[in-house]
Amino acid sequence: MKSLLSIQDISCYGKCSQTVALPVLSAMGIGTAVLPTALLSTHTLYPDPVRQPLTDFLVPAARHWKSLGLAFDAICVGYLGSADQVAAVREICAMFADTSPLLIVDPVMGDHGRLYAGFDTHYVEALSALCREADVLLPNLTEACLLTGTPCPPAPDGPQDPVLYDRLLDHLHALCDGLCVITGACTEEGRTGFCASSGAGRETLRYQTDRIGASYHGSGDLFTSVAAGALLLGLSPEQALRLAADHTRETIRATAAAGQDPRRGLALEETLPALIRAVRP
Ligand code: PXL
């Protein structure tokens, strides 16, 4: 069984980050260990979450695993709360580098053209250093602009000229020579998907599928989790990313149909059986 270490926060109520990654990767048949970077009573769409950063726990926990001889096929990094946590994660990646795990980084720091609250340019720089080491990098449009110093387009949630994505992918490759994926890429009204390439000048993978008229916290986390699991299972980048886009679309559709408070996040439970059938027929 393939193994993956998921490094991101646990938001105890409102599905995102670890509470998306763990069920999804387990359903896909990936043995998943979690390294929580912080505990939050809820994710940050609810007002005033209680936060308990776990920065001092990260490196000692990883040292303990190392002393036990544990190793992972992949390390997948999501939301981190501070530049100190980014430094700790880089130290952990260096600790496990002798077993060459696939490093998958979702540089969670903004959306809709803006940095999330609590992050600043210092954080962007710290995260860029981690992105340099990634084998797979999955920013959304806002994050791709922040990482490459590109002004974000005035209507970041609407359709963009495909040339913008090509240019961003080229700039991202100056940072990271792995597979770069711009998630949520939209080039047609009412559609969404991804643009990706595995090196400057290489073929660009483009995919557009129906955009469901609802948006939920944790959707990017779901895309990254499915893509990570599928890559570990040996799917090609194009197959893995299409599966991630299609599964995210169907989960958003099912969540909208469930009619619950949107802050609860994605109704993952509705679509896990289909995901299992897709990857473990
Ligand atoms: O979905 C990404 C994410 C994860 N965890 C926390 C967040 C966010 C996005 O804002 O706030 C705590």
XYZ file of C-alpha atoms and ligand atoms in Angstrom:
293
model
C 0.000 0.000 0.000
C 1.291 3.463 -0.898
C 1.758 5.861 1.991
C 1.372 9.616 2.287
C 2.051 12.148 5.017
C -0.495 14.981 5.022
C 0.761 18.200 6.628
C -1.920 20.854 7.277
C -4.274 22.051 10.020
C -7.200 20.254 11.583
C -10.258 22.479 11.496
C -12.478 20.538 13.878
C -15.806 21.722 12.428
C -16.398 22.657 8.788
C -14.645 20.282 6.425
C -11.306 21.354 4.946
C -7.604 20.489 5.098
C -6.983 17.288 7.142
C -10.691 16.449 7.488
C -10.876 16.342 3.691
C -7.487 14.706 3.032
C -7.774 11.809 5.486
C -11.133 10.316 4.408
C -10.450 10.875 0.713
C -6.961 9.384 0.657
C -8.004 6.456 2.836
C -10.924 5.741 0.493
C -8.470 5.745 -2.405
C -6.414 3.074 -0.661
C -3.511 5.304 0.377
C -2.171 4.695 3.904
C -2.296 8.233 5.276
C -0.489 9.716 8.275
C -1.417 13.197 9.471
C 0.786 15.904 10.893
C -1.586 18.612 12.155
C 0.017 22.041 12.059
C -2.703 23.653 14.180
C -6.053 22.898 15.734
C -8.880 25.302 14.991
C -12.336 24.946 16.531
C -13.772 25.743 13.070
C -12.275 26.798 9.764
C -11.871 30.502 9.177
C -15.223 31.150 7.457
C -16.876 30.903 10.879
C -16.240 33.933 13.085
C -13.543 33.845 15.775
C -12.243 30.255 15.664
C -10.226 29.141 18.703
C -6.708 28.416 17.405
C -3.993 26.244 18.887
C -0.854 26.337 16.714
C 1.244 23.167 16.957
C 4.480 24.618 15.556
C 6.675 23.163 18.323
C 5.171 19.705 17.802
C 6.031 19.343 14.113
C 9.771 18.641 13.983
C 9.859 16.458 17.151
C 6.963 14.340 15.805
C 8.818 13.863 12.519
C 12.041 12.991 14.401
C 10.118 10.355 16.315
C 8.888 8.806 13.037
C 12.407 8.930 11.663
C 13.733 7.130 14.765
C 11.155 4.404 14.121
C 12.409 4.017 10.548
C 9.114 5.219 9.061
C 9.050 6.542 5.494
C 6.405 7.860 3.099
C 5.892 7.612 -0.651
C 4.643 11.195 -0.702
C 4.394 14.255 1.513
C 1.430 16.518 0.784
C 1.454 20.026 2.251
C -1.619 22.266 2.517
C -2.615 25.249 4.673
C 0.133 26.378 7.057
C -0.309 29.219 9.502
C 3.040 31.046 9.599
C 6.501 31.395 8.104
C 7.819 29.455 11.149
C 5.610 26.523 10.173
C 6.873 26.681 6.598
C 10.438 26.486 7.968
C 9.490 23.468 10.110
C 7.915 21.736 7.101
C 11.044 22.340 5.028
C 13.134 20.793 7.820
C 10.822 17.761 7.853
C 11.029 17.373 4.068
C 14.838 17.476 4.335
C 14.671 14.817 7.070
C 12.792 12.438 4.747
C 14.674 13.382 1.557
C 16.830 10.212 1.745
C 13.726 8.178 0.831
C 12.757 10.634 -1.976
C 9.082 11.078 -1.222
C 7.052 12.866 -3.901
C 6.575 16.389 -2.510
C 3.139 17.794 -3.341
C 2.534 21.408 -2.312
C -0.766 23.269 -2.378
C 0.431 26.803 -1.526
C -2.776 27.773 0.289
C -2.624 31.515 0.957
C -5.333 33.302 -1.005
C -8.251 33.307 -3.401
C -10.459 35.725 -5.357
C -7.427 37.983 -5.964
C -6.557 38.453 -2.279
C -4.292 36.962 0.363
C -6.183 35.236 3.183
C -6.312 37.198 6.461
C -3.161 36.811 8.539
C -0.771 36.332 5.602
C 1.619 38.959 4.217
C 4.445 39.264 1.680
C 6.888 37.730 4.171
C 4.700 34.618 4.213
C 4.552 34.552 0.398
C 8.370 34.570 0.290
C 8.633 31.798 2.887
C 6.138 29.632 1.021
C 7.929 30.281 -2.304
C 11.020 28.607 -0.854
C 8.982 25.463 -0.130
C 7.402 25.606 -3.598
C 10.884 25.502 -5.147
C 11.332 22.021 -3.688
C 7.962 20.653 -4.872
C 7.539 17.846 -7.396
C 3.895 18.837 -7.829
C 2.706 22.402 -7.192
C -1.020 23.239 -7.214
C -1.775 26.969 -6.815
C -5.074 28.573 -7.766
C -4.957 31.684 -9.978
C -4.505 34.087 -7.050
C -1.703 31.990 -5.558
C 0.008 31.571 -8.948
C -0.005 35.383 -9.323
C 1.357 35.881 -5.799
C 4.124 33.299 -6.305
C 5.241 34.792 -9.603
C 4.823 38.519 -8.788
C 2.160 38.823 -11.506
C -0.669 41.349 -10.983
C -3.898 39.435 -10.453
C -6.484 40.112 -13.205
C -9.303 42.485 -12.179
C -11.998 39.764 -12.331
C -10.086 36.709 -11.037
C -13.202 34.539 -10.727
C -14.272 34.971 -14.358
C -12.912 33.532 -17.611
C -9.309 34.451 -18.461
C -7.378 34.500 -21.710
C -5.578 31.114 -21.963
C -2.394 33.108 -22.700
C -2.439 34.340 -19.076
C -2.317 30.746 -17.810
C 0.483 29.879 -20.261
C 2.498 32.844 -19.021
C 1.858 31.960 -15.382
C 2.902 28.348 -15.971
C 6.162 29.535 -17.554
C 6.825 31.824 -14.570
C 5.926 29.031 -12.137
C 8.489 26.802 -13.829
C 11.163 29.391 -13.045
C 10.314 28.552 -9.416
C 9.516 24.838 -9.579
C 10.636 22.385 -12.230
C 8.031 19.790 -11.289
C 4.433 19.425 -12.458
C 2.776 22.850 -12.069
C -1.026 22.914 -11.998
C -3.200 26.030 -11.868
C -6.373 24.827 -10.213
C -9.794 26.342 -10.822
C -8.533 27.689 -14.165
C -11.423 29.139 -16.148
C -11.179 29.990 -19.836
C -14.878 29.729 -20.743
C -17.962 31.257 -19.099
C -19.701 28.716 -16.840
C -16.787 26.286 -16.946
C -13.766 25.556 -14.719
C -10.893 23.089 -14.608
C -7.102 23.258 -14.676
C -4.083 24.195 -16.772
C -0.896 22.256 -16.117
C 2.511 21.524 -17.505
C 5.524 19.550 -16.412
C 8.156 22.022 -17.662
C 8.652 25.325 -19.456
C 7.902 24.877 -23.159
C 6.288 21.445 -22.609
C 2.744 20.636 -23.720
C 0.086 22.335 -21.609
C -2.671 20.101 -20.265
C -5.961 21.993 -20.306
C -9.309 20.805 -19.040
C -12.619 22.618 -18.680
C -15.736 21.082 -17.191
C -19.061 22.423 -15.901
C -18.820 24.947 -13.119
C -21.503 24.365 -10.485
C -22.926 27.660 -9.249
C -21.890 27.182 -5.632
C -18.559 27.406 -3.864
C -17.380 25.716 -0.707
C -14.381 26.023 1.562
C -12.145 22.981 1.135
C -12.796 22.468 -2.594
C -9.112 23.093 -3.386
C -8.156 20.668 -0.609
C -10.363 18.016 -2.217
C -8.824 18.593 -5.660
C -5.307 18.289 -4.227
C -6.135 15.172 -2.193
C -7.667 13.325 -5.153
C -4.831 14.368 -7.474
C -2.206 13.267 -4.909
C -3.884 9.911 -4.347
C -4.313 9.284 -8.072
C -0.692 10.146 -8.872
C 0.446 7.769 -6.126
C -1.772 5.057 -7.601
C 0.121 5.462 -10.885
C -2.362 7.462 -12.976
C -0.778 9.817 -15.515
C -0.796 13.526 -14.603
C -3.614 14.142 -17.091
C -5.733 11.254 -15.780
C -5.081 12.217 -12.137
C -5.954 15.884 -12.646
C -9.094 15.092 -14.672
C -10.251 12.717 -11.955
C -9.605 15.446 -9.353
C -11.562 18.026 -11.381
C -14.474 15.680 -12.096
C -14.679 14.413 -8.520
C -14.558 17.948 -7.103
C -17.335 19.028 -9.507
C -19.559 16.082 -8.518
C -18.939 16.703 -4.803
C -19.856 20.376 -5.160
C -23.001 19.305 -7.034
C -23.940 16.812 -4.302
C -23.234 19.364 -1.572
C -25.469 21.971 -3.200
C -28.230 19.337 -3.505
C -27.888 18.424 0.189
C -28.956 21.987 1.083
C -26.978 22.232 4.332
C -25.300 25.350 5.791
C -22.591 26.008 3.174
C -20.038 26.718 5.911
C -20.084 23.021 6.845
C -18.078 22.497 3.683
C -18.278 19.678 1.188
C -20.592 16.703 1.697
C -17.727 14.301 0.952
C -19.694 11.336 2.207
C -22.059 11.589 -0.773
C -19.365 10.963 -3.372
C -16.768 8.752 -1.648
C -18.398 5.540 -2.971
C -18.059 6.813 -6.564
C -14.423 7.767 -5.943
C -13.678 4.293 -4.611
C -15.308 2.748 -7.691
C -13.253 5.037 -9.952
C -9.867 4.085 -8.510
C -10.448 0.588 -7.142
C -12.778 -1.069 -9.666
O -9.182 25.201 2.629
C -7.978 25.766 2.964
C -7.939 26.149 4.415
C -7.574 25.211 5.347
N -7.549 25.492 6.664
C -7.915 26.707 7.118
C -8.288 27.702 6.226
C -8.286 27.417 4.847
C -8.653 28.452 3.882
O -8.951 29.565 4.221
O -8.660 28.900 6.703
C -7.881 26.986 8.596
